[in-house]
CSV table of C-alpha atoms and ligand atoms in Angstrom, one decimal:
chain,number,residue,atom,x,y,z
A,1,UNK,CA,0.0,0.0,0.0
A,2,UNK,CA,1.4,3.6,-1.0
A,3,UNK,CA,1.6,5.9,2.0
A,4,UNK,CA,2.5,9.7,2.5
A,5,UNK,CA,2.9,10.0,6.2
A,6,UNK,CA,1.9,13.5,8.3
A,7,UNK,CA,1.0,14.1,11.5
A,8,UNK,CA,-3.1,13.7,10.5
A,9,UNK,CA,-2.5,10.4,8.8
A,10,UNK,CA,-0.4,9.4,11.9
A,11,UNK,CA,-3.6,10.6,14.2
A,12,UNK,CA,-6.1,8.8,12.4
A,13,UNK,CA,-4.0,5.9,11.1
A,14,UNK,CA,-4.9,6.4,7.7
A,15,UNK,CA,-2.0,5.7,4.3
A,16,UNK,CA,-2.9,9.0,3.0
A,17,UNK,CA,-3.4,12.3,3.8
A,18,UNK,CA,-6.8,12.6,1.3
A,19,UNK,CA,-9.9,13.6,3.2
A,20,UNK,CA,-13.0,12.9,1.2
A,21,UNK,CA,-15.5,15.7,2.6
A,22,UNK,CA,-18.5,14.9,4.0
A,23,UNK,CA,-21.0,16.1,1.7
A,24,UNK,CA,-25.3,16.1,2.5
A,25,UNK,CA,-27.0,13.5,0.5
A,26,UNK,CA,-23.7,13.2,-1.7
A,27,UNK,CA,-22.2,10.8,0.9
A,28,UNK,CA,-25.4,10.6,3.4
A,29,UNK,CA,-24.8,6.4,2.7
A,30,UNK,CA,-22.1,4.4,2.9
A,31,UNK,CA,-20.7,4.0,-0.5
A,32,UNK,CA,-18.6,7.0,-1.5
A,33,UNK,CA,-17.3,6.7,2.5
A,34,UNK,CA,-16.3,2.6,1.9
A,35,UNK,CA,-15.0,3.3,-1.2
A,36,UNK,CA,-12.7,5.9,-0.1
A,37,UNK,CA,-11.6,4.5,2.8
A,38,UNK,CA,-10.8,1.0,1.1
A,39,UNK,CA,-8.5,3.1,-1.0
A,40,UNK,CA,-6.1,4.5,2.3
A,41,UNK,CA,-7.9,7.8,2.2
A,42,UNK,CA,-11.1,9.0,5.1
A,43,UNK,CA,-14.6,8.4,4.0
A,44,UNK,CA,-16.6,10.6,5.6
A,45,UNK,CA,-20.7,9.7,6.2
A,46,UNK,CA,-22.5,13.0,6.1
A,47,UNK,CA,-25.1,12.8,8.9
A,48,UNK,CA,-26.3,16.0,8.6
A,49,UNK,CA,-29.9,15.3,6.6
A,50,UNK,CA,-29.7,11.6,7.6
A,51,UNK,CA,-32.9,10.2,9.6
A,52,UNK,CA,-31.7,8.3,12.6
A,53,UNK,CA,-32.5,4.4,10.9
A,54,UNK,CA,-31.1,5.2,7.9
A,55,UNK,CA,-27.8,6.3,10.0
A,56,UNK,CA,-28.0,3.4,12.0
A,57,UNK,CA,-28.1,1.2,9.2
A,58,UNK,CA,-25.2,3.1,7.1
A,59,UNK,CA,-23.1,3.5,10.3
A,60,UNK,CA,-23.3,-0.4,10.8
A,61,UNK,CA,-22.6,-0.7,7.1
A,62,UNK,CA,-19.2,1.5,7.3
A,63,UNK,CA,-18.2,-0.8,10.7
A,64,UNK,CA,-18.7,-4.2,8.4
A,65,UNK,CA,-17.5,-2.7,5.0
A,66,UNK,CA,-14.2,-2.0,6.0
A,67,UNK,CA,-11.4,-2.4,8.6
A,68,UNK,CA,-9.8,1.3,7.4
A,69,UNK,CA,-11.1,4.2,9.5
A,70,UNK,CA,-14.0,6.1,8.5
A,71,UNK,CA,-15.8,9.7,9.7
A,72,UNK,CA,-19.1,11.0,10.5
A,73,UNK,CA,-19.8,14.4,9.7
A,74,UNK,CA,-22.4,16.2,12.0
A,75,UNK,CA,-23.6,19.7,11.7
A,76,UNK,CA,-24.4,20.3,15.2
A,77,UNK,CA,-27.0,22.9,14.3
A,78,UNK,CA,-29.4,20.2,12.8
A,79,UNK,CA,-32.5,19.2,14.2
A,80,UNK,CA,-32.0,16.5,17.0
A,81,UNK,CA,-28.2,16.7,17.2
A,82,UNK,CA,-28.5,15.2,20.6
A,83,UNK,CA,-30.1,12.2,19.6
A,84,UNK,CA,-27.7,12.0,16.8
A,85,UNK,CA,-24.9,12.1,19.4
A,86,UNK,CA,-26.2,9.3,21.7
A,87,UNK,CA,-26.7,7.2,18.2
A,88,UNK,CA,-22.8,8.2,16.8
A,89,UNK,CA,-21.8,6.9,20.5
A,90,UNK,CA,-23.2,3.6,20.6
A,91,UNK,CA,-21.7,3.1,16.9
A,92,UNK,CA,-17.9,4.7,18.3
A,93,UNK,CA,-17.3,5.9,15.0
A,94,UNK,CA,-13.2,6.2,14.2
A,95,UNK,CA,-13.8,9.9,13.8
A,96,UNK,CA,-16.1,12.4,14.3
A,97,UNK,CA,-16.3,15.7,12.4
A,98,UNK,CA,-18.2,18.2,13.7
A,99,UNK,CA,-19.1,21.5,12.3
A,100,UNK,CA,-21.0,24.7,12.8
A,101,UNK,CA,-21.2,24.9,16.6
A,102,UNK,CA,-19.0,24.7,20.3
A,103,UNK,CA,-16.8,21.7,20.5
A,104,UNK,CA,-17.3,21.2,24.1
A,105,UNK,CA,-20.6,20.0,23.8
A,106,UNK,CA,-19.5,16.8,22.5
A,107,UNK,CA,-15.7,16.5,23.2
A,108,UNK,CA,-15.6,14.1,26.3
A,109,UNK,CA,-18.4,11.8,25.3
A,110,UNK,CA,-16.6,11.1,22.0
A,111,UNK,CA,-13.1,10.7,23.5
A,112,UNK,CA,-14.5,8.5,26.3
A,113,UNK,CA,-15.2,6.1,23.6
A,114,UNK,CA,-11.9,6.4,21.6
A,115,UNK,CA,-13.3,8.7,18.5
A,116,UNK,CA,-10.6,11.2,17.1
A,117,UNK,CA,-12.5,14.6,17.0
A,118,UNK,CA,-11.9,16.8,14.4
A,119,UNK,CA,-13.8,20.5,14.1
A,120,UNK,CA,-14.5,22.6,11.2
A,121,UNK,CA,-13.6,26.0,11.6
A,122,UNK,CA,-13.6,29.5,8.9
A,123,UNK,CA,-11.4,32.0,11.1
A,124,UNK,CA,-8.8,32.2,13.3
A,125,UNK,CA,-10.9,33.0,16.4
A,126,UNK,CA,-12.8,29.8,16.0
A,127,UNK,CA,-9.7,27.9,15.5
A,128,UNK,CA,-7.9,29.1,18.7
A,129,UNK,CA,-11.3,28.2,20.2
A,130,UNK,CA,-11.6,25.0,19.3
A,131,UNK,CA,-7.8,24.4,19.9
A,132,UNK,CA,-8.1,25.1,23.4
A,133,UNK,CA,-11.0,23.0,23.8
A,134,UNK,CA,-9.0,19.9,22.8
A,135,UNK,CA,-10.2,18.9,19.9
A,136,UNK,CA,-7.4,17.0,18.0
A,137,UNK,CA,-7.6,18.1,14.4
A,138,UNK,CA,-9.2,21.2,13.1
A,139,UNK,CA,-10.7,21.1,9.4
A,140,UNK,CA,-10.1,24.8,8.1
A,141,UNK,CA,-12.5,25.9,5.5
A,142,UNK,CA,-11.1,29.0,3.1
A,143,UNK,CA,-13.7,30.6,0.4
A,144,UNK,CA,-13.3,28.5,-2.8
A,145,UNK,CA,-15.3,25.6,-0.9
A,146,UNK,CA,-18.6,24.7,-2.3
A,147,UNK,CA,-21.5,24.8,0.4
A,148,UNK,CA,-20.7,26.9,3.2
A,149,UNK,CA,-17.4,28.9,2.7
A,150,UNK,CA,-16.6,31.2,5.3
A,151,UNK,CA,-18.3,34.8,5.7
A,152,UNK,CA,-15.7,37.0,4.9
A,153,UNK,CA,-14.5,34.7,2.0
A,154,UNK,CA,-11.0,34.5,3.0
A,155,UNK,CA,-9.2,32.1,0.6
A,156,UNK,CA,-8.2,28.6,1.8
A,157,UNK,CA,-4.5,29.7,0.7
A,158,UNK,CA,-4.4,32.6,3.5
A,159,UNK,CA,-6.4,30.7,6.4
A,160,UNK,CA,-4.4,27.7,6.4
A,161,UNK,CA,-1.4,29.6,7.1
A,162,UNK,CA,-3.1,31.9,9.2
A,163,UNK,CA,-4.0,28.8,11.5
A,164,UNK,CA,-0.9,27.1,11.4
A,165,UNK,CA,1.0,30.0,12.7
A,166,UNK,CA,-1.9,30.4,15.5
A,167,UNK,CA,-2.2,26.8,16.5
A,168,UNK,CA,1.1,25.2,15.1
A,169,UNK,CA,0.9,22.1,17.5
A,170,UNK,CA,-2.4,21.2,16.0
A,171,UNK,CA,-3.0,19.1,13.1
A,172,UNK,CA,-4.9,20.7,10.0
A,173,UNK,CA,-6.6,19.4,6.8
A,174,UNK,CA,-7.4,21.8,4.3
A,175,UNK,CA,-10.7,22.2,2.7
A,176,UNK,CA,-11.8,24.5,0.0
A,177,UNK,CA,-10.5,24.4,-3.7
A,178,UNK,CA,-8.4,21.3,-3.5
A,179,UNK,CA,-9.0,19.1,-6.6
A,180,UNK,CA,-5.9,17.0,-7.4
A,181,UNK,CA,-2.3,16.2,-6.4
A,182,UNK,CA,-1.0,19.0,-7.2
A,183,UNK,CA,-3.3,21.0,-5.2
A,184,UNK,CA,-2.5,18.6,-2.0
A,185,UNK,CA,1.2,19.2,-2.7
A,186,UNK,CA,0.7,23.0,-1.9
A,187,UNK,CA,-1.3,22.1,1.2
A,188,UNK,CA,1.0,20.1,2.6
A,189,UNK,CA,3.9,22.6,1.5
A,190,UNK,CA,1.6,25.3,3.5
A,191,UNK,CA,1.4,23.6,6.5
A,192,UNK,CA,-1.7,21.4,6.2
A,193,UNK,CA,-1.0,17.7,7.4
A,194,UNK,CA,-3.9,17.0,4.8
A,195,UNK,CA,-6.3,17.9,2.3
A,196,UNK,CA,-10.0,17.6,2.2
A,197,UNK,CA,-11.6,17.2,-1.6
A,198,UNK,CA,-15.6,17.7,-1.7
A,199,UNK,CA,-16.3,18.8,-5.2
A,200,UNK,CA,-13.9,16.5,-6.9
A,201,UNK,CA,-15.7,14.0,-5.1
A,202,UNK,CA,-19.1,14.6,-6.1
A,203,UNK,CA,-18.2,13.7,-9.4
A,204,UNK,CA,-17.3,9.8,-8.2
A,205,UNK,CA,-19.1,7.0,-9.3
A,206,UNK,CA,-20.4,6.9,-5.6
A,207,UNK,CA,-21.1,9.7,-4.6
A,208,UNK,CA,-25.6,9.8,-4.6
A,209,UNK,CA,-26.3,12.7,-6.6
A,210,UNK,CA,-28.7,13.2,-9.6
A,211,UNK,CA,-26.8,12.4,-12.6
A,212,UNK,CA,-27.5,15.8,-14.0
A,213,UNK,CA,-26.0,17.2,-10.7
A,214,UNK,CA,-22.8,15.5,-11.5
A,215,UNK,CA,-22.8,16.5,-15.2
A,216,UNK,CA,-23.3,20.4,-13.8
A,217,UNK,CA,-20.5,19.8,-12.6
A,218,UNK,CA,-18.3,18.2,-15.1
A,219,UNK,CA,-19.7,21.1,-17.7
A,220,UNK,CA,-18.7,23.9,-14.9
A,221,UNK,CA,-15.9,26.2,-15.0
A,222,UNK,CA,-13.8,27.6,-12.7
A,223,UNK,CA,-15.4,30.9,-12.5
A,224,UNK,CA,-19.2,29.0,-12.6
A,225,UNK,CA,-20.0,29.2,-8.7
A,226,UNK,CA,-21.9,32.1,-7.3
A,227,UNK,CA,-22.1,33.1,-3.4
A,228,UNK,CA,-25.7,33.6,-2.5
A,229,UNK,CA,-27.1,34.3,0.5
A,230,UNK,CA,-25.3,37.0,2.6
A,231,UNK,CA,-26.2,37.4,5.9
A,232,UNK,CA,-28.6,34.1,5.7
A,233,UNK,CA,-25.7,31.1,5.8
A,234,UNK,CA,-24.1,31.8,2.9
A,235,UNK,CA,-23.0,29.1,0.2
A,236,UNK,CA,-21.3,28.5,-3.0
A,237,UNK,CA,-23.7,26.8,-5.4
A,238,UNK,CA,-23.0,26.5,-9.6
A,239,UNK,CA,-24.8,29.3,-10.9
A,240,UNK,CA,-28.3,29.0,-11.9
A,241,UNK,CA,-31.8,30.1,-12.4
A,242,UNK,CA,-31.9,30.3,-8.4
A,243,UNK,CA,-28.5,31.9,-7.7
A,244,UNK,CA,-29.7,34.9,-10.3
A,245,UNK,CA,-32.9,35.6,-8.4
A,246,UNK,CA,-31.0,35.4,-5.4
A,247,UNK,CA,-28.1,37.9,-6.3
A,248,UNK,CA,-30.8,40.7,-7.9
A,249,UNK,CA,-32.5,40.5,-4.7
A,250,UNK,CA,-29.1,41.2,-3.2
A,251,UNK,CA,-28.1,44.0,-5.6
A,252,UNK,CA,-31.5,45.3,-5.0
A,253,UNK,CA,-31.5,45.2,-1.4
A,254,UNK,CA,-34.6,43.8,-0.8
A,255,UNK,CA,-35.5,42.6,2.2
A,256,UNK,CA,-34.1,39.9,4.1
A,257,UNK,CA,-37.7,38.2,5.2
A,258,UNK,CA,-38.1,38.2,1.1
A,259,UNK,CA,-34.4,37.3,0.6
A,260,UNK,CA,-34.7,34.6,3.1
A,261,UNK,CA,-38.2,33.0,1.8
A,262,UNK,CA,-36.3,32.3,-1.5
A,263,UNK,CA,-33.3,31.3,-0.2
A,264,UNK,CA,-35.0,28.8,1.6
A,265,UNK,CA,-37.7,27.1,-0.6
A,266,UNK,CA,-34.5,26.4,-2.8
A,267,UNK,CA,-32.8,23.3,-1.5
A,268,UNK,CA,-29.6,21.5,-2.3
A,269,UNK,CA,-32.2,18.1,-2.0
A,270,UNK,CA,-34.1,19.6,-5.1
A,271,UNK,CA,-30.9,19.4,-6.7
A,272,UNK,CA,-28.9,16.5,-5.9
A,273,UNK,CA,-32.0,13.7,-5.5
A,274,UNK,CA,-34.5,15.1,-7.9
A,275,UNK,CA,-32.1,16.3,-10.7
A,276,UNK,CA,-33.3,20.1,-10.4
A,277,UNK,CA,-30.4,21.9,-11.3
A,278,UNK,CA,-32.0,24.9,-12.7
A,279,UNK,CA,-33.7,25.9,-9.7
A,280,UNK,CA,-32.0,23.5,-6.7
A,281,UNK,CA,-28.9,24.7,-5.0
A,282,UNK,CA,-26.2,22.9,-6.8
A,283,UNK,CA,-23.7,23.3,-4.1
A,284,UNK,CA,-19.9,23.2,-5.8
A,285,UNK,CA,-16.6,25.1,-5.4
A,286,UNK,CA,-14.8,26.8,-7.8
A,287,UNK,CA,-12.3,23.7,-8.2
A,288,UNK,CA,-15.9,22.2,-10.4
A,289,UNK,CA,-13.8,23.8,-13.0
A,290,UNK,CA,-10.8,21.7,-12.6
A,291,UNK,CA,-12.9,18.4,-12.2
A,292,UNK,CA,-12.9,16.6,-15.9
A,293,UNK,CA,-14.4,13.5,-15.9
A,294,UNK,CA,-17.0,10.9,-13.8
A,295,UNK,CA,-14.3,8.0,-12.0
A,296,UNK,CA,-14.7,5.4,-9.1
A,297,UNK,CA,-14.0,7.2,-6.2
A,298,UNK,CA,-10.8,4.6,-6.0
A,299,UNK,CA,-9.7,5.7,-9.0
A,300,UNK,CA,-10.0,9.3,-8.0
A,301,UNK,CA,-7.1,8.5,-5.3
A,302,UNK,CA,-4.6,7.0,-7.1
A,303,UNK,CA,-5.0,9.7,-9.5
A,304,UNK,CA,-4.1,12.4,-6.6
A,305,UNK,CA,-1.3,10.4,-5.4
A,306,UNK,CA,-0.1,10.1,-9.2
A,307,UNK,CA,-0.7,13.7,-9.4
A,308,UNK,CA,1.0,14.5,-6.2
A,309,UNK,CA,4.1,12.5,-7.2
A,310,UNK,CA,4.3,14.4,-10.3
A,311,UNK,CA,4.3,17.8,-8.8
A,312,UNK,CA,6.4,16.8,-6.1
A,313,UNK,CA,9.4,16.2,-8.8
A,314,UNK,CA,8.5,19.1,-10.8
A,315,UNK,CA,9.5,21.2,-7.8
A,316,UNK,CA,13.4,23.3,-8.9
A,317,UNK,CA,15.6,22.5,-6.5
A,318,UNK,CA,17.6,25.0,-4.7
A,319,UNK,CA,21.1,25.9,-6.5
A,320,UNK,CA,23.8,27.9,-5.4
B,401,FMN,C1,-22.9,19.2,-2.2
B,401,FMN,C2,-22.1,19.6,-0.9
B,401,FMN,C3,-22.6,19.3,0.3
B,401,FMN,C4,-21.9,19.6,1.5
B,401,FMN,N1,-22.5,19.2,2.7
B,401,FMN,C5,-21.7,19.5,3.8
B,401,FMN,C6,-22.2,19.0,5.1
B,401,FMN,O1,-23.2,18.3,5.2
B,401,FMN,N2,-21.4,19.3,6.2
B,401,FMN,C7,-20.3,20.0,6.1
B,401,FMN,O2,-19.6,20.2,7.2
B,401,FMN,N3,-19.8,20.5,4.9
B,401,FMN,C8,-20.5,20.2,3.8
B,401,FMN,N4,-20.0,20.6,2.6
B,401,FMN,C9,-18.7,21.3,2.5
B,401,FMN,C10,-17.6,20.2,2.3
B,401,FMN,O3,-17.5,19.4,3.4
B,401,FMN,C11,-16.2,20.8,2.0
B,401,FMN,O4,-15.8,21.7,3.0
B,401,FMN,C12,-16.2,21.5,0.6
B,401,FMN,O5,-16.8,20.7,-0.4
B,401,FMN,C13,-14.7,21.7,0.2
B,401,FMN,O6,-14.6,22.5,-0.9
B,401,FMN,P1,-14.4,21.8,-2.4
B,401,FMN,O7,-15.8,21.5,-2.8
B,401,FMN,O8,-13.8,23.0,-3.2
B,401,FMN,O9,-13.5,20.6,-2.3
B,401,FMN,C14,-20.7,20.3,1.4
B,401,FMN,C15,-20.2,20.6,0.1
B,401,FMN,C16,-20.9,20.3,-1.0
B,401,FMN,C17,-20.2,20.6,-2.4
């Protein structure tokens, strides 16, 4: 088996340092998370729409698909997070990673039961935060990222150094713009002990979106995304019948309880079950634009370590 050891592939015992993102409905099941981890990467199960039985079941699934380790994802703002907590405990996933609320809400429970715990953060603040809580990764999120980029859109680039230098005994995985090997050969040259891929990802064999979802994608380019929804959760979604209404409402400044009614009877479900993509939010990040073709999510790995080979030995050396 190839490895590329760093200090997060050391903590979660992992042969490489390729985070597949956990991604609503895209990997709410268990086989883009199998698959990946089978390869030597971290499937990650996103639990965030997921009703309880069908988490139970998929979460039972990961345990008997593979003997890699594996991640949930769990917004902590969705409905019933507690009961999602006691039902993530009695399965002792690998890894937990948590995102959009405190840390110390879930911390001890999870270590009692020997789960790594990793938090997504989008600032520095929230970083130190989280740090000092004890979490033992942080996932930093910069502004390229499709879905929820942070507020004041600074650039994965700038907040995983920004990090590093704040918390430089923790380790970090990178998420946000990262789309092949020569994109996790920056990451780790910045700092990052690994790097998380969404959108690259979505266009796996597994991953359970809408096929036309997944041909948005492929068609996308890099300047395709939009940022909608300022002030109401903002994400980065392929541009589309919905993101237009959206950003003339903005440029307008209509009202948010008007703003907010559209931005919410769009849903990224629309999209990525029922093959909406004109008026769905087709949730991608700019690197849609560097994604070229539909593989096995196994195949999508070996490509990134082939890839990350590659830019490796294109590196100059230093001469003197
Ligand atoms: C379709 C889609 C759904 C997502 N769902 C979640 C989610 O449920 N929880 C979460 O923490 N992040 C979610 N994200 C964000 C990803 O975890 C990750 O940060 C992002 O995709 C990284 O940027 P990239 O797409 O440029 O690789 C989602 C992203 C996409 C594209």
């Amino acid at each position: 088996m190839t490895r590329i050891v760093t200090p997060v592939t050391r903590l979660l015992g992992i042969d490489l340092p390729i985070v597949q993102a956990g991604m609503s409905w895209a990997s709410s099941s268990s086989a883009l998370p199998l698959a990946v981890s089978n390869a030597g990467g971290l499937g990650v199960v996103a639990a965030g729409p997921m009703r309880l039985p069908d988490l139970d079941r998929t979460l039972a699934e990961m345990a008997a698909g593979t003997d890699r380790p594996w991640a949930v994802n769990l917004p902590l703002y969705r409905a019933g997070a507690d009961e999602v907590i006691d039902l993530l405990l009695r399965h002792r996933p690998p890894v937990l990673i948590a995102s959009q609320g405190g840390p110390r809400r879930y911390l001890g429970r999870f270590h009692d039961v020997g789960t790594r715990c990793l938090h997504v953060v989008a600032g520095v603040e929230h970083a130190r935060k989280a740090a000092d809580a004890g979490v033992d990764a942080l996932v930093v999120v910069g502004a390229e990222a499709g879905g929820h980029p942070p507020p004041e859109m600074v650039t994965t680039q700038v907040l995983v150094r920004a990090v590093t230098r704040t918390v430089p005994e923790v380790p970090v995985i990178t998420s946000g713009g990262i789309a092949d090997g020569a994109g996790l050969a920056a990451m780790l040259a910045l700092g990052a002990g690994a790097a998380q891929f969404g959108t690259r990802f979505l266009a796996s064999t597994e991953a359970t979106v809408h096929a036309a979802y997944k041909q948005a994608v492929l068609d996308a380019g890099v300047d395709a995304t939009r940022t909608v929804g300022h002030g109401l959760g903002v994400i980065r979604a392929l541009g589309n019948d919905f993101t237009a209404r959206m950003l003339e409402l903005e440029a307008s400044g209509a009202e948010e309880s008007l703003r907010r009614r559209i931005f919410q009877a769009s849903t990224l479900k629309t999209a990525a079950l029922h093959g909406d993509v004109a008026e769905g939010k087709v949730e991608a990040g700019q690197s849609a634009g560097l994604v070229d073709a539909v593989l096995p999510a196994a195949e999508i790995v070996a490509r990134i370590v082939r890839e990350y080979r590659t830019a490796r030995a294109n590196l100059p050396s230093i001469t003197s």
